[in-house]
Short mmCIF file of C-alpha atoms and ligand atoms in Angstrom, two decimals:
data_model
loop_
_atom_site.label_atom_id
_atom_site.label_comp_id
_atom_site.label_asym_id
_atom_site.label_seq_id
_atom_site.Cartn_x
_atom_site.Cartn_y
_atom_site.Cartn_z
CA MET L 715 0.00 0.00 0.00
CA ARG L 716 1.43 3.36 -1.04
CA LEU L 717 -0.51 6.33 0.24
CA ILE L 718 -0.22 10.07 0.59
CA ILE L 719 -2.05 12.24 3.09
CA MET L 720 -2.42 15.89 2.14
CA GLY L 721 -4.05 18.97 3.60
CA PRO L 722 -3.06 22.40 4.84
CA PRO L 723 -0.76 22.78 7.85
CA GLY L 724 -2.77 22.07 10.99
CA ALA L 725 -5.34 19.85 9.26
CA GLY L 726 -4.42 16.94 11.52
CA LYS L 727 -2.43 14.97 8.94
CA GLY L 728 0.14 13.66 11.41
CA THR L 729 -2.44 12.31 13.84
CA GLN L 730 -4.47 10.61 11.12
CA ALA L 731 -1.33 9.34 9.37
CA ARG L 732 -0.43 7.30 12.44
CA PHE L 733 -3.83 5.56 12.52
CA ILE L 734 -3.83 4.81 8.80
CA ALA L 735 -0.26 3.56 8.82
CA GLU L 736 -0.92 1.34 11.81
CA HIS L 737 -3.98 -0.16 10.12
CA PHE L 738 -2.04 -1.07 6.99
CA GLY L 739 1.14 -2.07 8.83
CA ILE L 740 3.25 0.46 6.94
CA PRO L 741 5.46 3.31 8.20
CA ALA L 742 4.06 6.83 8.34
CA ILE L 743 6.81 8.97 6.88
CA SER L 744 6.56 12.62 7.84
CA THR L 745 9.09 14.88 6.17
CA GLY L 746 8.34 17.55 8.79
CA ASP L 747 9.19 15.09 11.59
CA ILE L 748 12.41 14.00 9.87
CA PHE L 749 13.45 17.62 9.42
CA ARG L 750 12.62 18.41 13.06
CA ALA L 751 14.62 15.41 14.27
CA ASN L 752 17.60 16.64 12.23
CA VAL L 753 17.19 20.16 13.59
CA SER L 754 17.19 18.93 17.18
CA GLN L 755 20.24 16.72 16.55
CA GLY L 756 22.02 19.62 14.84
CA THR L 757 22.91 17.63 11.72
CA PRO L 758 24.02 19.51 8.56
CA LEU L 759 20.60 18.68 7.05
CA GLY L 760 18.92 20.13 10.12
CA VAL L 761 21.00 23.31 10.02
CA GLU L 762 20.06 23.78 6.34
CA ALA L 763 16.37 22.95 6.82
CA LYS L 764 15.91 25.17 9.87
CA LYS L 765 16.50 28.35 7.87
CA TYR L 766 13.46 27.59 5.74
CA MET L 767 11.25 26.03 8.41
CA ASP L 768 11.57 28.98 10.77
CA ALA L 769 10.36 31.27 7.99
CA GLY L 770 7.46 29.01 7.00
CA GLU L 771 9.04 28.35 3.59
CA TYR L 772 9.67 25.01 1.92
CA VAL L 773 13.04 23.35 2.17
CA PRO L 774 14.51 23.15 -1.38
CA ASP L 775 13.29 20.22 -3.46
CA GLU L 776 16.75 18.68 -3.98
CA VAL L 777 17.29 18.41 -0.23
CA THR L 778 13.79 17.08 0.49
CA ASN L 779 13.75 14.63 -2.42
CA LEU L 780 17.04 13.04 -1.45
CA MET L 781 15.89 12.66 2.13
CA VAL L 782 12.65 10.93 1.07
CA ARG L 783 14.47 8.71 -1.42
CA ASN L 784 16.78 7.48 1.34
CA ARG L 785 13.90 6.96 3.75
CA ILE L 786 11.71 4.91 1.43
CA ASP L 787 14.71 2.78 0.52
CA GLU L 788 14.79 1.52 4.10
CA ASP L 789 13.61 -2.03 4.80
CA ASP L 790 10.42 -1.14 6.63
CA ALA L 791 9.10 0.77 3.61
CA VAL L 792 9.60 -1.98 1.06
CA SER L 793 6.01 -3.20 1.28
CA GLY L 794 4.54 0.28 1.36
CA PHE L 795 4.39 3.61 3.14
CA LEU L 796 2.20 6.54 3.96
CA LEU L 797 3.70 9.91 3.12
CA ASP L 798 2.69 12.82 5.33
CA GLY L 799 3.87 16.21 4.11
CA TYR L 800 5.40 14.96 0.86
CA PRO L 801 5.07 15.71 -2.01
CA ARG L 802 4.44 19.42 -1.58
CA THR L 803 5.57 20.79 -4.95
CA LEU L 804 5.05 19.71 -8.54
CA ALA L 805 8.75 18.85 -8.79
CA GLN L 806 8.35 16.54 -5.78
CA VAL L 807 5.39 14.82 -7.46
CA GLU L 808 7.59 14.01 -10.44
CA GLU L 809 10.39 12.81 -8.23
CA LEU L 810 8.06 10.58 -6.24
CA ASP L 811 6.62 9.14 -9.46
CA GLY L 812 10.14 8.20 -10.46
CA MET L 813 10.89 6.59 -7.10
CA ILE L 814 7.69 4.51 -7.13
CA ASN L 815 7.91 3.54 -10.80
CA PHE L 816 11.49 2.45 -10.31
CA THR L 817 10.32 -0.20 -7.83
CA GLY L 818 7.56 -1.37 -10.20
CA HIS L 819 4.80 -0.27 -7.83
CA ARG L 820 2.12 2.38 -8.05
CA LEU L 821 0.52 4.94 -5.81
CA ASP L 822 -2.76 3.58 -4.40
CA ALA L 823 -4.53 6.63 -3.01
CA VAL L 824 -4.20 10.26 -1.93
CA VAL L 825 -6.25 11.28 1.11
CA VAL L 826 -6.94 15.02 1.18
CA LEU L 827 -8.16 16.45 4.48
CA THR L 828 -10.38 19.49 3.98
CA VAL L 829 -10.68 21.95 6.87
CA ASP L 830 -11.88 25.41 7.72
CA GLN L 831 -9.05 27.94 7.34
CA ASP L 832 -9.88 29.93 10.52
CA GLU L 833 -10.08 26.81 12.62
CA ILE L 834 -6.71 25.70 11.28
CA VAL L 835 -4.98 28.89 12.35
CA GLN L 836 -6.51 28.48 15.81
CA ARG L 837 -5.28 24.87 16.01
CA LEU L 838 -1.77 25.88 14.99
CA LEU L 839 -1.55 28.72 17.48
CA GLN L 840 -2.74 26.35 20.20
CA ARG L 841 -0.13 23.79 19.14
CA ALA L 842 2.52 26.51 19.28
CA GLU L 843 1.79 26.97 22.96
CA VAL L 844 1.80 23.26 23.75
CA GLU L 845 4.80 22.20 21.66
CA GLY L 846 6.70 25.46 21.42
CA ARG L 847 7.43 24.97 17.72
CA ALA L 848 9.50 27.82 16.30
CA ASP L 849 7.50 27.71 13.06
CA ASP L 850 4.16 28.27 14.77
CA THR L 851 4.28 32.01 15.44
CA GLU L 852 1.34 33.90 13.96
CA ASP L 853 3.27 35.37 10.99
CA VAL L 854 4.83 32.03 10.17
CA VAL L 855 1.49 30.24 10.51
CA ARG L 856 0.01 32.66 7.95
CA ARG L 857 2.99 32.24 5.63
CA ARG L 858 2.73 28.44 5.81
CA GLN L 859 -0.93 28.63 4.77
CA GLU L 860 -0.02 30.90 1.84
CA VAL L 861 2.78 28.63 0.70
CA TYR L 862 0.43 25.64 0.90
CA LEU L 863 -2.17 27.41 -1.25
CA GLU L 864 0.39 28.58 -3.79
CA GLN L 865 2.62 25.53 -4.09
CA THR L 866 0.82 22.48 -2.73
CA SER L 867 -2.92 22.82 -3.36
CA PRO L 868 -2.36 22.56 -7.17
CA LEU L 869 -1.12 19.00 -6.55
CA ILE L 870 -4.67 17.95 -5.66
CA GLU L 871 -5.74 18.55 -9.27
CA VAL L 872 -2.80 16.52 -10.54
CA TYR L 873 -3.79 13.53 -8.42
CA LYS L 874 -7.49 14.06 -9.19
CA SER L 875 -6.68 13.73 -12.88
CA ARG L 876 -5.20 10.33 -12.01
CA ASP L 877 -8.33 9.38 -10.08
CA LEU L 878 -6.44 8.88 -6.83
CA VAL L 879 -7.97 11.53 -4.59
CA HIS L 880 -10.28 10.84 -1.65
CA GLU L 881 -11.38 14.13 -0.15
CA VAL L 882 -12.30 13.75 3.51
CA ASP L 883 -13.83 16.31 5.86
CA GLY L 884 -11.10 16.90 8.45
CA MET L 885 -13.29 18.84 10.87
CA GLY L 886 -14.60 17.30 14.09
CA GLU L 887 -13.27 14.75 16.54
CA VAL L 888 -10.14 12.79 15.71
CA ASP L 889 -11.93 9.42 15.70
CA GLU L 890 -14.72 10.77 13.49
CA VAL L 891 -12.17 11.91 10.95
CA THR L 892 -10.38 8.55 11.13
CA ALA L 893 -13.68 6.76 10.48
CA ARG L 894 -14.32 8.96 7.44
CA ILE L 895 -10.85 8.22 6.08
CA PHE L 896 -11.30 4.48 6.53
CA ALA L 897 -14.71 4.65 4.85
CA ALA L 898 -13.19 6.57 1.93
CA LEU L 899 -10.45 3.94 1.63
CA ASP L 900 -13.03 1.12 1.87
CA VAL L 901 -11.55 -0.19 5.09
CA VAL L 902 -14.04 -2.47 6.81
CA PRO L 903 -14.42 -1.47 10.48
CA GLN L 904 -13.33 -4.11 13.02
CA SER L 905 -15.80 -4.93 15.80
P1 LIG C 451 5.18 19.86 8.54
O1 LIG C 451 5.40 19.38 9.92
O2 LIG C 451 4.82 18.76 7.58
O3 LIG C 451 4.18 20.98 8.47
O4 LIG C 451 6.56 20.45 8.01
C1 LIG C 451 7.24 21.47 8.71
C2 LIG C 451 8.17 22.22 7.78
O5 LIG C 451 9.14 21.33 7.23
C3 LIG C 451 7.50 22.86 6.57
O6 LIG C 451 6.93 24.12 6.85
C4 LIG C 451 8.69 22.98 5.62
O7 LIG C 451 9.56 24.04 5.99
C5 LIG C 451 9.43 21.68 5.89
N1 LIG C 451 8.93 20.61 5.01
C6 LIG C 451 8.25 19.48 5.37
N2 LIG C 451 7.95 18.73 4.30
C7 LIG C 451 8.44 19.40 3.22
C8 LIG C 451 8.44 19.16 1.83
N3 LIG C 451 7.85 18.06 1.31
N4 LIG C 451 9.05 20.05 1.03
C9 LIG C 451 9.66 21.13 1.51
N5 LIG C 451 9.67 21.45 2.82
C10 LIG C 451 9.08 20.59 3.67
#
């Protein structure tokens, strides 16, 4: 199973990604989490990525693509993966196509979480307080939404043209959203 979860920053992708990945027995690969781990360990990748993350901008494609390529080459991702936060640009879509085609597999589905913009900003500001993320100040939150609209939302049309998109209402309780995602992916609920 090869899946992507998309949606604006704060849509709850990370939380839902964990449930989906667990269900399918595949790793949830979050580029944001990998970058943050590198930042906190002070690796050269982290030092490079931090400049962009703190400003709410995207890390350059070459850096991000190489990181994802290395990650999905790892053993646990051989039978599939769920990508959270990648691809985010058209160039990343092409790169991912190449990576998946190379292994003779295909992308199975793209889950797109739809949410209310105002509620998202509230969620992110709340998360800033709880987690103290440097990229969750109000200006940066706004910039991240803009960058998503400009650079990432066009990807939805690309995947729609391939008939891969499942749009799911991301508003409401976490378990309600999970149930909607599973219904969209035709996962039969377990009693
Ligand atoms: P996230 O936790 O997914 O919102 O990612 C946090 C930050 O990491 C983003 O605002 C970007 O600066 C960077 N980042 C994560 N994924 C990507 C990506 N696919 N392309 C470029 N930058 C990314």
